[in-house]
PDB file of C-alpha atoms in Angstrom:
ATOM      1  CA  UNK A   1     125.389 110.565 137.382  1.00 45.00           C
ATOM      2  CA  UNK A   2     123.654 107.605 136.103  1.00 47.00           C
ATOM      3  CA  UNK A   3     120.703 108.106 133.580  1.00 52.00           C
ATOM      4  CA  UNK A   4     117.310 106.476 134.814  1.00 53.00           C
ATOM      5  CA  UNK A   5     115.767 104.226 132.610  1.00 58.00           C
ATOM      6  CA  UNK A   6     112.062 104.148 133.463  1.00 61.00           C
ATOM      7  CA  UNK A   7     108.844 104.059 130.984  1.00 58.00           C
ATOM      8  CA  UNK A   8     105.756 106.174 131.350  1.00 64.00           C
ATOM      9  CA  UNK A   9     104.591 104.092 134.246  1.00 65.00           C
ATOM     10  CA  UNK A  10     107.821 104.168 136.442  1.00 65.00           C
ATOM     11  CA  UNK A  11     108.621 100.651 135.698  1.00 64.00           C
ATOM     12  CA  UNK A  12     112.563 100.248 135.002  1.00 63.00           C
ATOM     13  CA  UNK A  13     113.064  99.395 131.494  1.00 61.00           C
ATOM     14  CA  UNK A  14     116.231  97.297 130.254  1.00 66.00           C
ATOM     15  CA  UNK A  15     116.361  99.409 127.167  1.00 65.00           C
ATOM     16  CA  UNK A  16     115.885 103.344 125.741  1.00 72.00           C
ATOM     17  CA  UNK A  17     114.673 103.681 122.891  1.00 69.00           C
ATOM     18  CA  UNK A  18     117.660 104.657 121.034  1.00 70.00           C
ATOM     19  CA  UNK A  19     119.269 101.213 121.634  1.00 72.00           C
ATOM     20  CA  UNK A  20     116.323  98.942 120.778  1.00 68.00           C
ATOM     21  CA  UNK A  21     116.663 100.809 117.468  1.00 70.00           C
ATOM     22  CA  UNK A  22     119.754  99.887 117.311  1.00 66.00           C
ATOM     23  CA  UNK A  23     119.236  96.143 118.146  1.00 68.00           C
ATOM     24  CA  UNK A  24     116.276  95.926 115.857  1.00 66.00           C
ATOM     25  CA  UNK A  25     118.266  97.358 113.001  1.00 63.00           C
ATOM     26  CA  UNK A  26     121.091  94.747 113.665  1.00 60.00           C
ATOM     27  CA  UNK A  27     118.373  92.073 113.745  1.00 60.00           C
ATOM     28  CA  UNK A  28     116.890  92.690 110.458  1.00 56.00           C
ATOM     29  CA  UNK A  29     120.006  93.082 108.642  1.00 52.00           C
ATOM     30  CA  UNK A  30     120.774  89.649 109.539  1.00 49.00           C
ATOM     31  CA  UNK A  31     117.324  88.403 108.642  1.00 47.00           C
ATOM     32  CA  UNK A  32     117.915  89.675 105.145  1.00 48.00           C
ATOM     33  CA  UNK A  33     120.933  88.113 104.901  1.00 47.00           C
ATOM     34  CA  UNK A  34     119.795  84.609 105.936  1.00 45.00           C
ATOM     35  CA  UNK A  35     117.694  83.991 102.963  1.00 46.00           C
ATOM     36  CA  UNK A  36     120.383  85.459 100.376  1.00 46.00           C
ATOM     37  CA  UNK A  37     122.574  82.832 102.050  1.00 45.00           C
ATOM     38  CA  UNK A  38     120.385  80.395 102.071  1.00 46.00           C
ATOM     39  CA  UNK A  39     119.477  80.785  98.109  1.00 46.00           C
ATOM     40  CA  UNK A  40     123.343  80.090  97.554  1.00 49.00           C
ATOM     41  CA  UNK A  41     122.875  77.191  98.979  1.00 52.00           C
ATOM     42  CA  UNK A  42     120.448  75.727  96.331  1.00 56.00           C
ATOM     43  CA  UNK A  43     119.842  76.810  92.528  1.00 67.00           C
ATOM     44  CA  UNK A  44     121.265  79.428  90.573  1.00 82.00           C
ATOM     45  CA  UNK A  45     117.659  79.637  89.369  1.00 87.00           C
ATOM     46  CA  UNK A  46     115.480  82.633  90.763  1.00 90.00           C
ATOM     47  CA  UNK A  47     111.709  81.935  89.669  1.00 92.00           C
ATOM     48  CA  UNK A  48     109.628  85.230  89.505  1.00 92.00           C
ATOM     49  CA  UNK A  49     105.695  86.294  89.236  1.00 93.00           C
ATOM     50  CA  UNK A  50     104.427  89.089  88.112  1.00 94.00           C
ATOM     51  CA  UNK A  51     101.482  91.032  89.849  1.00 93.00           C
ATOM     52  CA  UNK A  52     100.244  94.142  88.340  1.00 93.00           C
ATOM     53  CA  UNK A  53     101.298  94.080  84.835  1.00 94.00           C
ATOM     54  CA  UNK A  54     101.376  97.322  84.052  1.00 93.00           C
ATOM     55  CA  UNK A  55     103.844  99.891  82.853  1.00 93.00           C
ATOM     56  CA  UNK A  56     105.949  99.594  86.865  1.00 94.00           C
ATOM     57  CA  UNK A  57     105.314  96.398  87.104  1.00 93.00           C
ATOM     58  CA  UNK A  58     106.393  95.063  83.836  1.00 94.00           C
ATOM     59  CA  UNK A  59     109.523  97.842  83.987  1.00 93.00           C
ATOM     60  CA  UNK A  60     110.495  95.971  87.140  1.00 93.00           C
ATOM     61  CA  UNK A  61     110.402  92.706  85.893  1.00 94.00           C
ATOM     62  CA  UNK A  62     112.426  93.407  83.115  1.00 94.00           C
ATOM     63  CA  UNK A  63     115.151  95.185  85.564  1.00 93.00           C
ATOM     64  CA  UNK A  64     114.961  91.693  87.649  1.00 92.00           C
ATOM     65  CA  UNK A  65     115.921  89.890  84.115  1.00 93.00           C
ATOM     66  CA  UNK A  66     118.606  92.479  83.637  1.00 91.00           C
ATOM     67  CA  UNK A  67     119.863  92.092  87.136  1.00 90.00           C
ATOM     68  CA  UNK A  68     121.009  88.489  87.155  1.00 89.00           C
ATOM     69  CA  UNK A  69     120.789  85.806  84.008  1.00 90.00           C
ATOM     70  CA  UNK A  70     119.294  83.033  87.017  1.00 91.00           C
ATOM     71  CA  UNK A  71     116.285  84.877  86.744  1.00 92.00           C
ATOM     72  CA  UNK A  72     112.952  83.504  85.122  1.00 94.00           C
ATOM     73  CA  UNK A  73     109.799  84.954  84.906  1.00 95.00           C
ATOM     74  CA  UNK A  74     107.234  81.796  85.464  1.00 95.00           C
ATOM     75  CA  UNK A  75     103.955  83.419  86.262  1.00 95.00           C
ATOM     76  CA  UNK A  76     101.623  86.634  85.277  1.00 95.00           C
ATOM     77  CA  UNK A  77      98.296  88.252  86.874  1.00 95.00           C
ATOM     78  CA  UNK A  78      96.734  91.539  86.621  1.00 95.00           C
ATOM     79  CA  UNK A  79      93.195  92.483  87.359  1.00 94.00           C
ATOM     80  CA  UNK A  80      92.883  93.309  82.963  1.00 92.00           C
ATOM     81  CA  UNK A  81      93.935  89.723  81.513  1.00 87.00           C
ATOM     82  CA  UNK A  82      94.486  92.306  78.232  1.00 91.00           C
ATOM     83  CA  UNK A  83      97.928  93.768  80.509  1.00 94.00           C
ATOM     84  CA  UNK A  84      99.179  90.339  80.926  1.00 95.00           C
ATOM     85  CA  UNK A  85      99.226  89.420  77.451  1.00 94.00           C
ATOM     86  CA  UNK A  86     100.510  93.258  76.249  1.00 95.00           C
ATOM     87  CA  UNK A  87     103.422  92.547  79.479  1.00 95.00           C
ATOM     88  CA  UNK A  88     104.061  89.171  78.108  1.00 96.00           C
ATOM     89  CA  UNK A  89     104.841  90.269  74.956  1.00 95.00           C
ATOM     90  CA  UNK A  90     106.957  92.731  75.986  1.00 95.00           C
ATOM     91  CA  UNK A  91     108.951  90.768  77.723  1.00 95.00           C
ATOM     92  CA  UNK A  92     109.090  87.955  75.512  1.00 95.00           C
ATOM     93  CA  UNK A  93     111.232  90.724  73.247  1.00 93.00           C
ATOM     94  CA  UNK A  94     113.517  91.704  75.988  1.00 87.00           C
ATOM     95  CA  UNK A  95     114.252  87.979  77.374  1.00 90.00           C
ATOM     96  CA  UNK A  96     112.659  85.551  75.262  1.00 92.00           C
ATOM     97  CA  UNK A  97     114.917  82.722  76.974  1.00 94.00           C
ATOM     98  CA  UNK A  98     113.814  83.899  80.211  1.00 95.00           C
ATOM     99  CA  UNK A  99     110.248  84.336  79.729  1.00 96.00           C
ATOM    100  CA  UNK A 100     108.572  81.154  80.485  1.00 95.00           C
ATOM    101  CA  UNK A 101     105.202  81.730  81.546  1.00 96.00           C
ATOM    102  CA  UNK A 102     102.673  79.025  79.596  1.00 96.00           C
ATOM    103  CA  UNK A 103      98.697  79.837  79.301  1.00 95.00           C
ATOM    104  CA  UNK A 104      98.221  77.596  82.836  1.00 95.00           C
ATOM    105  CA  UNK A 105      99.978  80.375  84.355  1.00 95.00           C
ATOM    106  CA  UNK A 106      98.693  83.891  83.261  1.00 95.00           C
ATOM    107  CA  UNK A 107      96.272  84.911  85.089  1.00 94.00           C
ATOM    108  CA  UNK A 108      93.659  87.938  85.124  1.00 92.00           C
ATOM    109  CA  UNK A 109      90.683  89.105  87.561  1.00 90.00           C
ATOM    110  CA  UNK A 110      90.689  90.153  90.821  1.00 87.00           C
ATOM    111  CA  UNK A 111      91.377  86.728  92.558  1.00 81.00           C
ATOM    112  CA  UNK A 112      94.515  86.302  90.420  1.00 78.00           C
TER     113      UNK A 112
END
């Protein structure tokens, strides 16, 4: 007994659900691979911003400073310019070779 593959309307379908899970899962593992390959390709340098510069945000940057000694932090922003600076400075402690992020690019307000 063969299994019917029809949608709502009665149309045949080429796939159930259960495999264009499976295809799209297969697809986007290889999408996040591409990049990672690609990256390999170029510099060993990994330039990061930093949006929201509060306690998460500037936790997570410092685990992305931890995670790999390519990393660089280049730019700030946070809606209080006061966070950037407090970040900054916290950062500038924990990776103070790492931590290039001049005046030009720390940025506060809403549009930053």
């Amino acid at each position: 007994m063969s299994a019917d593959k029809t949608d709502r309307n009665g149309r045949s379908s080429p796939l159930t659900r259960r495999e264009f899970v499976k295809t799209a899962a297969v697809a986007s593992t290889g999408a996040l691979a591409a990049p990672a390959w690609v990256h390999a390709q170029g510099s060993d340098t990994l330039r990061l911003g930093l949006i929201g510069c509060g306690g998460r945000g500037t936790g997570a940057a410092a685990q992305a400073l931890n995670a790999d000694p390519g990393v660089v932090l280049t730019a700030m922003g946070d809606a209080f310019g006061d966070r950037v600076s407090t970040s900054l400075g916290h950062l500038e402690k924990h990776a103070p070779d790492r931590v290039q992020v001049p005046p030009e690019r720390q940025f506060g307000g809403f549009d930053n």
